[in-house]
Amino acid sequence: MVVVLKDVRKTYSMGKVRFDALKGVDLQIKRGDFAAVAGPSGSGKTTMMNIIGLVDTPSQGTVLVDGKETAGLSRDELTRMRQEVIGFIFQSFNLLPVLSVFENIELPLLLGKKGSRSAALSRAGRKERVERLLEAVGLADKRFNRPAELSGGQQQRVAIARALVNEPAIVIADEPTANLDSENGTRILDLMKRANAEYGATFIFSTHDKTIWEMATRVIFLHDGKIDHEAARA
Ligand SMILES: Nc1ncnc2c1ncn2[C@@H]1O[C@H](COP(=O)(O)OP(=O)(O)OP(=O)(O)O)[C@@H](O)[C@H]1O
Ligand SMILES: [Mg+2]
């Protein structure tokens, strides 16, 4: 299993007010899964993705990522996992405004520690990798632009290219196609499917789009902070 959640709970506290966003989630994701997470707005999708992506911690319960119990990891180990094992596509892109499109995509390759796969790439190797992704997301002509000069859908495509550039074992994508038209949505799904088939990347992505559910190997339905049911697919 690449991801295991055991009775994961998350309570947000806002002053004296508490809100239970996850109320005991049990989930096992195996290598190569192409898993969709569905559910109404506020059901806890983003909260769950943030916990799996190691950008947030649960209030209770156990989270294993890549076979490691995350509560036991040091800050350095967590950083290494976020840089080298996980690709994260946020609902709110999180691109760096001062960097160009090309630089935003290249960034994860520059963050790899000595000895990591990305640190082994030459400058030319990095350029080739970034250019291949720029082509794949249809943004070769925007490579020198800054994120603020792009449309929402274009920024989203940059975020997707950035998440895939390291060829991470696990890709977590929070509504990766929410702001895209059907042509670009299909393009992104194809790119994700290709990474899934070519190097066995595991995908966990939230989506409201029923046509994308058809492409998933599993669809996990969240409701009110719990897994309501799951549909297995072809
Ligand atoms: N930082 C926070 N502080 C307090 N409450 C929060 C916080 N983040 C999320 N929540 C609450 O937790 C619940 C789950 O939010 P979450 O963002 O996980 O939902 P979601 O399923 O991703 O919704 P959407 O489809 O709208 O993106 C919501 O009721 C939300 O208001
Ligand atoms: Mg959300």
Tab-separated table of C-alpha atoms and ligand atoms in Angstrom:
chain	number	residue	atom	x	y	z
A	1	MET	CA	0.000	0.000	0.000
A	2	VAL	CA	1.353	3.457	-0.825
A	3	VAL	CA	-1.141	5.278	1.376
A	4	VAL	CA	-2.996	3.993	4.429
A	5	LEU	CA	-5.357	6.075	6.570
A	6	LYS	CA	-6.627	4.533	9.797
A	7	ASP	CA	-9.455	6.262	11.645
A	8	VAL	CA	-8.210	9.673	10.527
A	9	ARG	CA	-9.978	12.609	12.159
A	10	LYS	CA	-9.474	16.312	11.651
A	11	THR	CA	-10.931	19.018	13.841
A	12	TYR	CA	-10.372	22.637	12.876
A	13	SER	CA	-10.450	25.098	15.762
A	14	MET	CA	-11.417	28.700	15.176
A	15	GLY	CA	-11.202	30.382	18.568
A	16	LYS	CA	-13.794	28.544	20.667
A	17	VAL	CA	-15.555	27.062	17.676
A	18	ARG	CA	-14.530	23.599	16.582
A	19	PHE	CA	-15.425	21.890	13.345
A	20	ASP	CA	-14.999	18.183	12.615
A	21	ALA	CA	-13.968	18.077	8.958
A	22	LEU	CA	-12.955	14.387	8.968
A	23	LYS	CA	-14.758	11.993	11.276
A	24	GLY	CA	-12.878	8.715	11.058
A	25	VAL	CA	-11.599	7.925	7.571
A	26	ASP	CA	-10.167	4.496	6.717
A	27	LEU	CA	-8.559	4.191	3.303
A	28	GLN	CA	-5.966	2.066	1.537
A	29	ILE	CA	-4.463	3.168	-1.757
A	30	LYS	CA	-2.279	0.696	-3.569
A	31	ARG	CA	0.541	1.314	-6.024
A	32	GLY	CA	-0.758	2.233	-9.470
A	33	ASP	CA	-4.260	3.195	-8.296
A	34	PHE	CA	-5.905	6.001	-10.268
A	35	ALA	CA	-8.310	6.974	-7.524
A	36	ALA	CA	-10.913	9.712	-7.681
A	37	VAL	CA	-12.309	11.327	-4.538
A	38	ALA	CA	-15.796	12.740	-4.934
A	39	GLY	CA	-18.292	14.402	-2.619
A	40	PRO	CA	-20.182	17.633	-2.084
A	41	SER	CA	-18.501	20.942	-1.289
A	42	GLY	CA	-17.390	20.888	2.352
A	43	SER	CA	-17.360	17.075	2.616
A	44	GLY	CA	-13.635	17.046	3.464
A	45	LYS	CA	-11.890	16.317	0.146
A	46	THR	CA	-9.247	19.044	0.398
A	47	THR	CA	-8.706	18.284	4.075
A	48	MET	CA	-8.051	14.621	3.264
A	49	MET	CA	-5.764	15.413	0.305
A	50	ASN	CA	-3.724	17.828	2.431
A	51	ILE	CA	-3.233	15.128	5.056
A	52	ILE	CA	-2.208	12.487	2.497
A	53	GLY	CA	0.124	15.038	0.850
A	54	LEU	CA	1.813	15.780	4.183
A	55	VAL	CA	0.927	19.461	4.083
A	56	ASP	CA	-1.389	19.044	7.084
A	57	THR	CA	-1.557	16.646	10.018
A	58	PRO	CA	-4.579	14.772	11.359
A	59	SER	CA	-5.981	15.523	14.818
A	60	GLN	CA	-6.243	11.778	15.438
A	61	GLY	CA	-5.537	8.551	13.608
A	62	THR	CA	-2.681	7.058	11.631
A	63	VAL	CA	-1.307	8.024	8.231
A	64	LEU	CA	1.184	5.853	6.352
A	65	VAL	CA	2.720	7.178	3.144
A	66	ASP	CA	5.102	5.042	1.112
A	67	GLY	CA	5.136	2.521	3.962
A	68	LYS	CA	6.184	5.028	6.614
A	69	GLU	CA	4.140	6.146	9.568
A	70	THR	CA	4.157	9.902	9.061
A	71	ALA	CA	3.730	10.863	12.726
A	72	GLY	CA	7.177	9.413	13.374
A	73	LEU	CA	8.981	11.366	10.655
A	74	SER	CA	11.303	14.259	11.405
A	75	ARG	CA	10.790	17.627	9.756
A	76	ASP	CA	13.659	16.854	7.339
A	77	GLU	CA	12.170	13.501	6.400
A	78	LEU	CA	8.780	15.105	5.785
A	79	THR	CA	10.386	17.728	3.559
A	80	ARG	CA	12.253	15.040	1.626
A	81	MET	CA	9.019	13.079	1.115
A	82	ARG	CA	7.179	16.199	-0.086
A	83	GLN	CA	9.992	16.972	-2.523
A	84	GLU	CA	10.823	13.527	-3.842
A	85	VAL	CA	7.942	11.110	-3.266
A	86	ILE	CA	4.843	13.286	-3.614
A	87	GLY	CA	3.633	15.594	-6.368
A	88	PHE	CA	0.949	17.939	-5.101
A	89	ILE	CA	-1.491	19.949	-7.184
A	90	PHE	CA	-3.325	22.422	-4.947
A	91	GLN	CA	-6.845	23.655	-5.555
A	92	SER	CA	-5.251	27.133	-5.474
A	93	PHE	CA	-2.229	26.426	-7.756
A	94	ASN	CA	0.428	27.957	-5.399
A	95	LEU	CA	2.716	29.092	-8.208
A	96	LEU	CA	5.595	31.406	-7.340
A	97	PRO	CA	4.752	34.841	-8.809
A	98	VAL	CA	8.322	36.016	-9.389
A	99	LEU	CA	9.304	32.947	-11.417
A	100	SER	CA	8.512	32.342	-15.072
A	101	VAL	CA	6.385	29.408	-16.208
A	102	PHE	CA	9.555	27.493	-17.135
A	103	GLU	CA	11.161	28.221	-13.752
A	104	ASN	CA	8.052	27.265	-11.807
A	105	ILE	CA	8.009	23.863	-13.501
A	106	GLU	CA	11.765	23.371	-13.096
A	107	LEU	CA	11.750	24.285	-9.403
A	108	PRO	CA	11.108	20.811	-7.913
A	109	LEU	CA	14.079	19.491	-9.889
A	110	LEU	CA	16.317	22.057	-8.206
A	111	LEU	CA	15.094	21.247	-4.704
A	112	GLY	CA	16.188	17.601	-4.773
A	113	LYS	CA	18.842	16.759	-2.203
A	114	LYS	CA	22.267	15.469	-3.223
A	115	GLY	CA	21.886	11.859	-4.285
A	116	SER	CA	18.233	12.188	-5.269
A	117	ARG	CA	17.125	11.301	-8.801
A	118	SER	CA	16.428	14.917	-9.704
A	119	ALA	CA	19.828	16.121	-8.433
A	120	ALA	CA	21.418	13.637	-10.841
A	121	LEU	CA	19.902	15.431	-13.848
A	122	SER	CA	22.168	17.765	-15.807
A	123	ARG	CA	21.061	21.269	-16.733
A	124	ALA	CA	20.275	20.004	-20.241
A	125	GLY	CA	18.400	17.041	-18.789
A	126	ARG	CA	16.264	19.373	-16.698
A	127	LYS	CA	15.572	21.603	-19.684
A	128	GLU	CA	14.471	18.643	-21.774
A	129	ARG	CA	12.173	17.383	-19.000
A	130	VAL	CA	10.570	20.820	-18.515
A	131	GLU	CA	10.134	21.323	-22.262
A	132	ARG	CA	8.458	17.951	-22.683
A	133	LEU	CA	5.930	18.913	-19.991
A	134	LEU	CA	5.418	22.405	-21.434
A	135	GLU	CA	4.469	20.738	-24.727
A	136	ALA	CA	2.243	18.217	-22.982
A	137	VAL	CA	0.221	20.902	-21.200
A	138	GLY	CA	0.184	23.137	-24.290
A	139	LEU	CA	2.109	26.058	-22.832
A	140	ALA	CA	5.378	26.060	-24.788
A	141	ASP	CA	4.648	29.587	-25.998
A	142	LYS	CA	4.137	30.891	-22.436
A	143	ARG	CA	7.431	29.629	-21.014
A	144	PHE	CA	8.837	33.110	-20.264
A	145	ASN	CA	5.602	34.554	-18.862
A	146	ARG	CA	4.896	34.991	-15.164
A	147	PRO	CA	1.873	33.257	-13.588
A	148	ALA	CA	-0.020	36.572	-13.250
A	149	GLU	CA	0.069	36.897	-17.041
A	150	LEU	CA	-1.775	33.590	-17.500
A	151	SER	CA	-5.434	32.649	-17.314
A	152	GLY	CA	-6.669	30.489	-14.434
A	153	GLY	CA	-6.731	27.365	-16.581
A	154	GLN	CA	-3.221	28.030	-17.856
A	155	GLN	CA	-1.944	28.504	-14.284
A	156	GLN	CA	-3.566	25.222	-13.383
A	157	ARG	CA	-1.717	23.502	-16.226
A	158	VAL	CA	1.581	24.943	-14.985
A	159	ALA	CA	0.806	23.567	-11.520
A	160	ILE	CA	0.163	20.146	-13.025
A	161	ALA	CA	3.401	20.172	-15.005
A	162	ARG	CA	5.268	21.184	-11.844
A	163	ALA	CA	3.715	18.341	-9.860
A	164	LEU	CA	4.750	15.761	-12.480
A	165	VAL	CA	8.266	17.008	-13.288
A	166	ASN	CA	9.975	14.921	-10.590
A	167	GLU	CA	8.114	11.785	-11.692
A	168	PRO	CA	6.847	11.338	-8.115
A	169	ALA	CA	5.556	7.941	-6.961
A	170	ILE	CA	2.378	9.529	-5.600
A	171	VAL	CA	0.524	12.426	-7.190
A	172	ILE	CA	-2.182	14.178	-5.211
A	173	ALA	CA	-4.352	16.524	-7.199
A	174	ASP	CA	-7.113	18.628	-5.699
A	175	GLU	CA	-9.629	19.284	-8.508
A	176	PRO	CA	-6.943	19.315	-11.216
A	177	THR	CA	-9.384	20.066	-14.018
A	178	ALA	CA	-11.870	22.333	-12.211
A	179	ASN	CA	-10.942	25.477	-14.165
A	180	LEU	CA	-10.286	23.864	-17.526
A	181	ASP	CA	-12.448	23.548	-20.622
A	182	SER	CA	-13.131	20.022	-21.825
A	183	GLU	CA	-10.247	20.048	-24.320
A	184	ASN	CA	-7.655	20.998	-21.720
A	185	GLY	CA	-9.302	18.816	-19.093
A	186	THR	CA	-8.913	15.815	-21.395
A	187	ARG	CA	-5.327	16.807	-22.125
A	188	ILE	CA	-4.493	16.864	-18.397
A	189	LEU	CA	-6.254	13.560	-17.772
A	190	ASP	CA	-4.308	11.988	-20.653
A	191	LEU	CA	-1.064	13.306	-19.182
A	192	MET	CA	-1.950	11.876	-15.770
A	193	LYS	CA	-2.971	8.534	-17.292
A	194	ARG	CA	0.313	8.408	-19.202
A	195	ALA	CA	2.371	8.955	-16.032
A	196	ASN	CA	0.253	6.258	-14.398
A	197	ALA	CA	0.900	3.773	-17.225
A	198	GLU	CA	4.511	4.683	-18.060
A	199	TYR	CA	6.112	4.695	-14.645
A	200	GLY	CA	3.369	3.399	-12.373
A	201	ALA	CA	2.663	6.668	-10.557
A	202	THR	CA	-0.225	6.413	-8.108
A	203	PHE	CA	-2.868	9.130	-8.460
A	204	ILE	CA	-5.343	10.381	-5.887
A	205	PHE	CA	-7.400	13.274	-7.176
A	206	SER	CA	-10.619	14.979	-6.195
A	207	THR	CA	-13.122	15.895	-8.853
A	208	HIS	CA	-16.759	16.788	-9.348
A	209	ASP	CA	-16.559	15.736	-12.992
A	210	LYS	CA	-18.470	12.517	-13.659
A	211	THR	CA	-16.704	11.925	-16.967
A	212	ILE	CA	-13.402	11.750	-15.070
A	213	TRP	CA	-14.844	9.167	-12.677
A	214	GLU	CA	-15.114	6.899	-15.731
A	215	MET	CA	-11.321	7.015	-16.122
A	216	ALA	CA	-10.580	6.219	-12.473
A	217	THR	CA	-9.895	2.723	-11.165
A	218	ARG	CA	-11.782	3.643	-7.987
A	219	VAL	CA	-14.149	6.402	-6.978
A	220	ILE	CA	-14.265	7.176	-3.258
A	221	PHE	CA	-17.324	9.151	-2.185
A	222	LEU	CA	-16.944	11.395	0.859
A	223	HIS	CA	-19.928	12.724	2.707
A	224	ASP	CA	-19.857	14.891	5.809
A	225	GLY	CA	-16.276	13.954	6.755
A	226	LYS	CA	-16.656	10.216	6.215
A	227	ILE	CA	-16.297	7.764	3.361
A	228	ASP	CA	-19.857	7.115	2.315
A	229	HIS	CA	-19.179	4.399	-0.250
A	230	GLU	CA	-16.758	3.424	-2.949
A	231	ALA	CA	-17.281	2.366	-6.553
A	232	ALA	CA	-14.686	0.129	-8.178
A	233	ARG	CA	-14.257	0.639	-11.899
A	234	ALA	CA	-12.669	-1.127	-14.818
B	1	LIG	N1	-8.722	25.993	7.969
B	1	LIG	C1	-9.984	25.711	8.285
B	1	LIG	N2	-10.558	26.185	9.416
B	1	LIG	C2	-11.830	25.881	9.725
B	1	LIG	N3	-12.648	25.112	8.982
B	1	LIG	C3	-12.135	24.618	7.864
B	1	LIG	C4	-10.794	24.880	7.436
B	1	LIG	N4	-10.574	24.239	6.260
B	1	LIG	C5	-11.717	23.624	5.972
B	1	LIG	N5	-12.663	23.830	6.919
B	1	LIG	C6	-14.033	23.265	6.945
B	1	LIG	O1	-13.937	21.858	6.834
B	1	LIG	C7	-14.936	21.347	5.948
B	1	LIG	C8	-14.277	20.547	4.845
B	1	LIG	O2	-13.554	21.451	4.002
B	1	LIG	P1	-12.768	20.951	2.715
B	1	LIG	O3	-12.037	22.124	2.187
B	1	LIG	O4	-11.972	19.750	3.064
B	1	LIG	O5	-13.992	20.541	1.763
B	1	LIG	P2	-13.998	20.073	0.241
B	1	LIG	O6	-14.697	18.754	0.191
B	1	LIG	O7	-12.628	20.147	-0.314
B	1	LIG	O8	-14.937	21.170	-0.453
B	1	LIG	P3	-14.853	21.829	-1.930
B	1	LIG	O9	-15.503	20.844	-2.866
B	1	LIG	O10	-15.697	23.073	-1.780
B	1	LIG	O11	-13.429	22.124	-2.249
B	1	LIG	C9	-15.731	22.553	5.458
B	1	LIG	O12	-16.936	22.655	6.192
B	1	LIG	C10	-14.834	23.738	5.745
B	1	LIG	O13	-15.575	24.877	6.052
B	2	MG	MG	-11.726	21.332	-1.763
